[in-house]
Coordinates of C-alpha atoms and ligand atoms in Angstrom, one line a residue:
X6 CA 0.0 0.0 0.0
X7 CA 1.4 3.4 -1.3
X8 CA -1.0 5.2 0.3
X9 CA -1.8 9.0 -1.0
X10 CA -0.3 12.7 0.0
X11 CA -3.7 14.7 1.8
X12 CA -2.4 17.8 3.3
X13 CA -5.3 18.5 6.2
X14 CA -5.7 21.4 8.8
X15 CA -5.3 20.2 12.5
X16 CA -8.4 20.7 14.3
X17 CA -7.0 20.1 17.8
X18 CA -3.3 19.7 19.6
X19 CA -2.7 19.5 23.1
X20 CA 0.2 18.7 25.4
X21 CA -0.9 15.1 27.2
X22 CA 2.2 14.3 28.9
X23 CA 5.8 15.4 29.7
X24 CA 6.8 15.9 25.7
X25 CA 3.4 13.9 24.4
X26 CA 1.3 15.3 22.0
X27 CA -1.8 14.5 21.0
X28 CA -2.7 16.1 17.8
X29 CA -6.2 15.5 15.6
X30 CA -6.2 16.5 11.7
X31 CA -8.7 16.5 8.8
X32 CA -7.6 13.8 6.8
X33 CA -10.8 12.1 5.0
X34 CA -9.7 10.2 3.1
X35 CA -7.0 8.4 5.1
X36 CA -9.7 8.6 8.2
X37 CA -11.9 6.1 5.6
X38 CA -9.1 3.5 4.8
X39 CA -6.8 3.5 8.2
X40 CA -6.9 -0.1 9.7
X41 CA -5.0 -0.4 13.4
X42 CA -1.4 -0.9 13.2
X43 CA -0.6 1.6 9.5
X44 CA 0.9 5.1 10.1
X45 CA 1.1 8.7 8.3
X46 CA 4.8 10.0 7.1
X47 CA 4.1 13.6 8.4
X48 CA 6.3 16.2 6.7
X49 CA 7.7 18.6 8.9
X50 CA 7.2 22.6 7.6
X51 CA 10.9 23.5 7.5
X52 CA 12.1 22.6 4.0
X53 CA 15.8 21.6 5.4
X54 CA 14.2 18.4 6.9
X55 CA 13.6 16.4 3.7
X56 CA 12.3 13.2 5.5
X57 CA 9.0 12.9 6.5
X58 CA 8.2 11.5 9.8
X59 CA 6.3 7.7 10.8
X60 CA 3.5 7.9 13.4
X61 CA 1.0 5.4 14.0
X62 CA -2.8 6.0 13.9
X63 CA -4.1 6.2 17.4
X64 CA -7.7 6.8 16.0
X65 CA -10.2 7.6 13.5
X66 CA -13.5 9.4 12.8
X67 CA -14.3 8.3 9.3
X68 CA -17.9 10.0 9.9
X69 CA -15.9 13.1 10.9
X70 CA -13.1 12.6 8.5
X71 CA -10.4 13.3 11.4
X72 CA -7.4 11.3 12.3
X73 CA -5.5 11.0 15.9
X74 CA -2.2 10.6 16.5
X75 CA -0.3 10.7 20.0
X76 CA 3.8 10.9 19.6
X77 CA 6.5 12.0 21.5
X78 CA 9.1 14.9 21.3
X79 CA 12.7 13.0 20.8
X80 CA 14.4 15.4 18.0
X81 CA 14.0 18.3 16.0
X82 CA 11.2 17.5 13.8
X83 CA 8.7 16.1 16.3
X84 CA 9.6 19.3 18.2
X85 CA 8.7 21.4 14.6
X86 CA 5.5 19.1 14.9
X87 CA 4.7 20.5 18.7
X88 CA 5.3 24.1 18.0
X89 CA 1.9 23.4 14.7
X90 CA -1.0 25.5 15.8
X91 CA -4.6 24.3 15.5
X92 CA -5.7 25.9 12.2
X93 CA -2.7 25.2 10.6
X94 CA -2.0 23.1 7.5
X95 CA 0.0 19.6 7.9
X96 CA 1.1 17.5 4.9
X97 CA 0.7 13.6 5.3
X98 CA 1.4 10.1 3.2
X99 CA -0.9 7.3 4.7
X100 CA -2.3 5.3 5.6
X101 CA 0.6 3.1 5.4
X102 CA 1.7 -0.3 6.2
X103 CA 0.4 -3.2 7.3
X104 CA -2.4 -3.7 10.2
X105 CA -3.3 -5.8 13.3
X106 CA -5.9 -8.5 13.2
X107 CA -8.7 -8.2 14.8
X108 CA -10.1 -11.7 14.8
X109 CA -13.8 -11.9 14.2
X110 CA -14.2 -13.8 17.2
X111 CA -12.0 -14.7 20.3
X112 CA -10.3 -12.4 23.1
X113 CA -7.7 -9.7 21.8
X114 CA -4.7 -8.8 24.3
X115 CA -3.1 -5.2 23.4
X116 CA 0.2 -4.9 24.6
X117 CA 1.4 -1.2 25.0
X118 CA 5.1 0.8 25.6
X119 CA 5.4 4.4 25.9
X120 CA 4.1 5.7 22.3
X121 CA 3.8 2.3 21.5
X122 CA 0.6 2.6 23.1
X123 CA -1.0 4.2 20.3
X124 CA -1.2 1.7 18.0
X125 CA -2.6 -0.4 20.4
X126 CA -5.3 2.2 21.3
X127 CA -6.6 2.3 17.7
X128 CA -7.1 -1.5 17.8
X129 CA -9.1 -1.4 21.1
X130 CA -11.1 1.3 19.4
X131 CA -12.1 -1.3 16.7
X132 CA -12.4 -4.4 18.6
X133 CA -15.6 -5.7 19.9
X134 CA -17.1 -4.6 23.1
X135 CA -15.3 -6.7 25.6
X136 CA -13.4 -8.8 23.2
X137 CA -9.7 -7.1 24.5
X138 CA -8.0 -6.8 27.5
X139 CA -5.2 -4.6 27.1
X140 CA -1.9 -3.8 29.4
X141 CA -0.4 -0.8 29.3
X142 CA 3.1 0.2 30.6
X143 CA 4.8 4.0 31.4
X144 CA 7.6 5.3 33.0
X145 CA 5.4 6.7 35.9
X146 CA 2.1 8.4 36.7
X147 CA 2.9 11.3 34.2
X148 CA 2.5 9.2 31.4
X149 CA -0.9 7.6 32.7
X150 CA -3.3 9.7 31.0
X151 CA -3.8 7.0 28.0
X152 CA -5.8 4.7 30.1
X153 CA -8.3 7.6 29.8
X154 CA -8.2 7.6 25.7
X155 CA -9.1 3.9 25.9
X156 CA -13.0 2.6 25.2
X157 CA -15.1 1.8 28.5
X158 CA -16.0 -1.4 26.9
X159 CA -12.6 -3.1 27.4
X160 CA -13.0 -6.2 29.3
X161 CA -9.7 -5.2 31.4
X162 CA -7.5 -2.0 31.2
X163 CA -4.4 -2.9 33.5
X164 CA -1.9 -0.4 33.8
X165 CA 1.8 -0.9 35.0
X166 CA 4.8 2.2 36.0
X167 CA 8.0 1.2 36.0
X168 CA 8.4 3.0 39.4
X169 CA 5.2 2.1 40.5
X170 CA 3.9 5.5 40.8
X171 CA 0.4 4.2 39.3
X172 CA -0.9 0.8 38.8
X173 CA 1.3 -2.1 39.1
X174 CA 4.9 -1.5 39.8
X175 CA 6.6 -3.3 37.0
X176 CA 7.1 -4.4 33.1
X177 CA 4.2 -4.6 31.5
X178 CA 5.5 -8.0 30.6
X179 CA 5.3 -9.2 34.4
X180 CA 1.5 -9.4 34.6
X181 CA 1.6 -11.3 30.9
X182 CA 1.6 -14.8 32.4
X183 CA -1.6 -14.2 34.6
X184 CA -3.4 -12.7 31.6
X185 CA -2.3 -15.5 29.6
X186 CA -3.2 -18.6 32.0
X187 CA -7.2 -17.7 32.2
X188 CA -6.9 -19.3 28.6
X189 CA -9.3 -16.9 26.4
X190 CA -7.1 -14.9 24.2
X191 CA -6.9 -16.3 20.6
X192 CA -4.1 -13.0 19.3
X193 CA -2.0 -10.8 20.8
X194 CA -0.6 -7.2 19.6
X195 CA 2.2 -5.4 20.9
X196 CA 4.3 -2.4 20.1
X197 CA 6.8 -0.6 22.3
X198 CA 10.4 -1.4 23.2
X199 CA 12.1 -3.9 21.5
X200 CA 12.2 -6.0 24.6
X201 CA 9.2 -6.1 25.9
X202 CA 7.9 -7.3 22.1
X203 CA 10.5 -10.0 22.5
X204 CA 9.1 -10.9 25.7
X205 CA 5.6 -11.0 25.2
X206 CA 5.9 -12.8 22.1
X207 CA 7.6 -15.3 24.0
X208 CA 5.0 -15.8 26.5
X209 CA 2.4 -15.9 23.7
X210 CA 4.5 -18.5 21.9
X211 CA 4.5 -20.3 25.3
X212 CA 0.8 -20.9 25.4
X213 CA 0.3 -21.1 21.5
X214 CA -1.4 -18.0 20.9
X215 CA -0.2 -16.1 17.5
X216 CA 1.7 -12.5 18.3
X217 CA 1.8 -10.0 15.8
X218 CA 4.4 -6.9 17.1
X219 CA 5.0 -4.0 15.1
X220 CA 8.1 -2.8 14.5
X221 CA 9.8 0.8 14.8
X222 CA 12.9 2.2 12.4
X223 CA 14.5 4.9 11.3
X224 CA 12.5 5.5 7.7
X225 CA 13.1 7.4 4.2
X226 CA 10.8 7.0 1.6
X227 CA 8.2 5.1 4.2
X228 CA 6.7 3.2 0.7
X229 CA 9.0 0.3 0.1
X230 CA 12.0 1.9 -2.3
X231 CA 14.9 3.5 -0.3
X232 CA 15.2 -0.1 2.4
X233 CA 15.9 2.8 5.3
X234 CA 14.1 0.4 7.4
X235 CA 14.9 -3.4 6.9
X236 CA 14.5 -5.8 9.3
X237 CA 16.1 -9.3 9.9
X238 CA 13.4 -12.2 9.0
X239 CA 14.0 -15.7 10.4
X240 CA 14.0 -17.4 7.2
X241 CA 16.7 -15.1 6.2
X242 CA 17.1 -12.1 4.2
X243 CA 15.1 -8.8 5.1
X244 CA 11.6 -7.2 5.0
X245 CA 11.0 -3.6 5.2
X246 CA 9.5 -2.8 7.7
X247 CA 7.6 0.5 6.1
X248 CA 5.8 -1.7 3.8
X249 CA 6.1 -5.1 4.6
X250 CA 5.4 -4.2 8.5
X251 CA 5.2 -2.6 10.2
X252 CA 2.8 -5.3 11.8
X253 CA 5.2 -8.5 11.2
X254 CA 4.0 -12.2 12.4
X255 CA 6.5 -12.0 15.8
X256 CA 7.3 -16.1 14.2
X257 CA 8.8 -14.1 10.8
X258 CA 11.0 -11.5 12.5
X259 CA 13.8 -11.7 14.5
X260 CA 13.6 -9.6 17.6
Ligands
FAD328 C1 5.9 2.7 12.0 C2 6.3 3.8 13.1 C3 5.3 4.3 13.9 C4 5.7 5.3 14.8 N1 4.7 5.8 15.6 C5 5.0 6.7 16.5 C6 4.0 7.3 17.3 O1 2.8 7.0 17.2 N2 4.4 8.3 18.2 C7 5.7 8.7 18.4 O2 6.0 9.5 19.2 N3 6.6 8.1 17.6 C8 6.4 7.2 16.7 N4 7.4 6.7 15.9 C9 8.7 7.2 16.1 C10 8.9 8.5 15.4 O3 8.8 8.3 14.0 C11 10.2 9.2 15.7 O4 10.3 9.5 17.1 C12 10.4 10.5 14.9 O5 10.6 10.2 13.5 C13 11.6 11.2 15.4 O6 11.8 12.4 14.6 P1 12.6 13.6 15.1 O7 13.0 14.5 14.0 O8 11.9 14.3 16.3 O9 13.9 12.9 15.8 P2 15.3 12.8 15.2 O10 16.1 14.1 15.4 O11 15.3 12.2 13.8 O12 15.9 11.7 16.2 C14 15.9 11.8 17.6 C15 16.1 10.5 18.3 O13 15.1 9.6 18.0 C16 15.5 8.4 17.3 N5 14.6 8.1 16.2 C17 14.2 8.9 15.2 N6 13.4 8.2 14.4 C18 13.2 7.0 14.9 C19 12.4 5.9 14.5 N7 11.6 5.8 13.5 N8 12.5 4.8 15.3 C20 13.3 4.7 16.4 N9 14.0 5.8 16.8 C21 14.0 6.9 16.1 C22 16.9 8.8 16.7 O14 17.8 7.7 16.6 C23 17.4 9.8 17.8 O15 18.0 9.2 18.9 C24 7.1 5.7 15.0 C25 8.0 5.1 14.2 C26 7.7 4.2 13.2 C27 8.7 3.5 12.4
FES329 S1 11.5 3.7 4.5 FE1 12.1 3.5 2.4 S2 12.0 1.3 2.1 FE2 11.2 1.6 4.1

């Protein structure tokens, strides 16, 4: 999917989080196609900065036409991105990439990171009423604010803080196994550190449940033709991760 170039005004952006935007544009025709799991390549409005910029889909009002996305400020572009007003005009490719599957039947669990989170948010926001229990995981109580972006009709929202600050003290990886051992979930999703994908495709692997994890690289063109972004696959050789991911099988990619 090549996705197509909509440049769209930005209806609301507000500061979540130490350095977290969240940011909602008019973009109606990505808004129609965006499936959980595919990203926009945002250009940034400073014509030394060539590359655009990946960030996932947290959400979509097709009715409304809008798109959401949630990312943080790690360099100079996202921080071009945080200084955008409402009102002004933002230039994005997408939807791009490759999307989680939300099985027709059978529990879901979402497994969120940091801004890995908002990926995951945009699946709960498609699944079923009750059909996804999802675990999210921050540094502290700073960064909780996304439980409160996530639908009501959840069947479980657990959050963990690495310094305990809020929910669980812990990896979000540590409350996996419990999750896991009631024996209803049928797929799991996860995108955040490159660790805790590892991990909790290991655990789902331990009870036979399919894992898909979605993968985050440094990217060029973000449409399959520069290979900016390749990633080992077990069988050998390389995907890219723009196009062929960046939802990969976790059994196809190494971690
Ligand atoms: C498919 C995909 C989806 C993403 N979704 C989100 C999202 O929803 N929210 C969000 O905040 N971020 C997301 N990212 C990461 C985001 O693209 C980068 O943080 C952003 O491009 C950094 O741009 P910058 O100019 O601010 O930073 P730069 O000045 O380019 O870099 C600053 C630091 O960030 C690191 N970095 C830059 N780009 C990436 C990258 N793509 N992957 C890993 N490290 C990187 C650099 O190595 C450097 O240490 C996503 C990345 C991918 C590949
Ligand atoms: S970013 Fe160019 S091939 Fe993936």
């Amino acid at each position: 999917m090549t996705g197509m170039v909509e440049k769209g005004i930005i209806i609301r952006h507000e500061k979540m989080g130490p350095d977290i935007w969240r940011m909602v544009i008019s973009l109606p025709l990505t808004a129609k196609k965006a499936k959980p799991g595919q990203f926009i390549h945002v250009k940034i409005n400073d014509n030394s900065r060539l590359l655009r910029r990946p960030i996932s889909i947290a959400g979509t009002a097709p009715g409304k036409g809008l798109v959401e996305i949630l990312y943080r400020v790690v360099g100079s572009g996202t921080q071009l991105m945080s200084e955008m007003k409402e009102g002004d005009t933002i230039d994005c490719l997408g939807p791009l990439g490759t999307s989680f599957t939300i099985p027709e039947e059978g529990e879901i669990l979402g497994v969120g990171g940091g801004v890995g989170i908002a990926p995951i948010l945009f699946t709960a926001r498609r699944a079923k009423p009750g059909q996804m229990t999802v675990v999210i995981g921050g540094r502290n109580k700073d960064e909780v604010f996304w439980k409160d972006l996530f639908p009501k009709t959840l069947k479980q929202l657990i959050v963990t803080t690495d310094d305990g600050s809020y929910g669980i003290k812990g990896f979000t990886v540590s409350v996996l196994p419990d999750v896991m051992k009631q024996g209803t979930v049928r797929q799991v999703a996860v995108c955040g550190p490159g660790i805790m994908m590892k991990k909790t495709a290991e655990i789902a692997g331990e009870y036979g449940v399919p894992c898909e994890v979605s993968l985050e690289r440094r990217m060029g063109c973000g449409t399959g033709t520069c290979m900016a972004c390749v990633c080992d696959r077990k069988a050998g050789g390389h995907y890219k991760v723009c196009s062929d991911g960046p939802v990969f099988d976790a059994a196809e990619v190494v971690l």
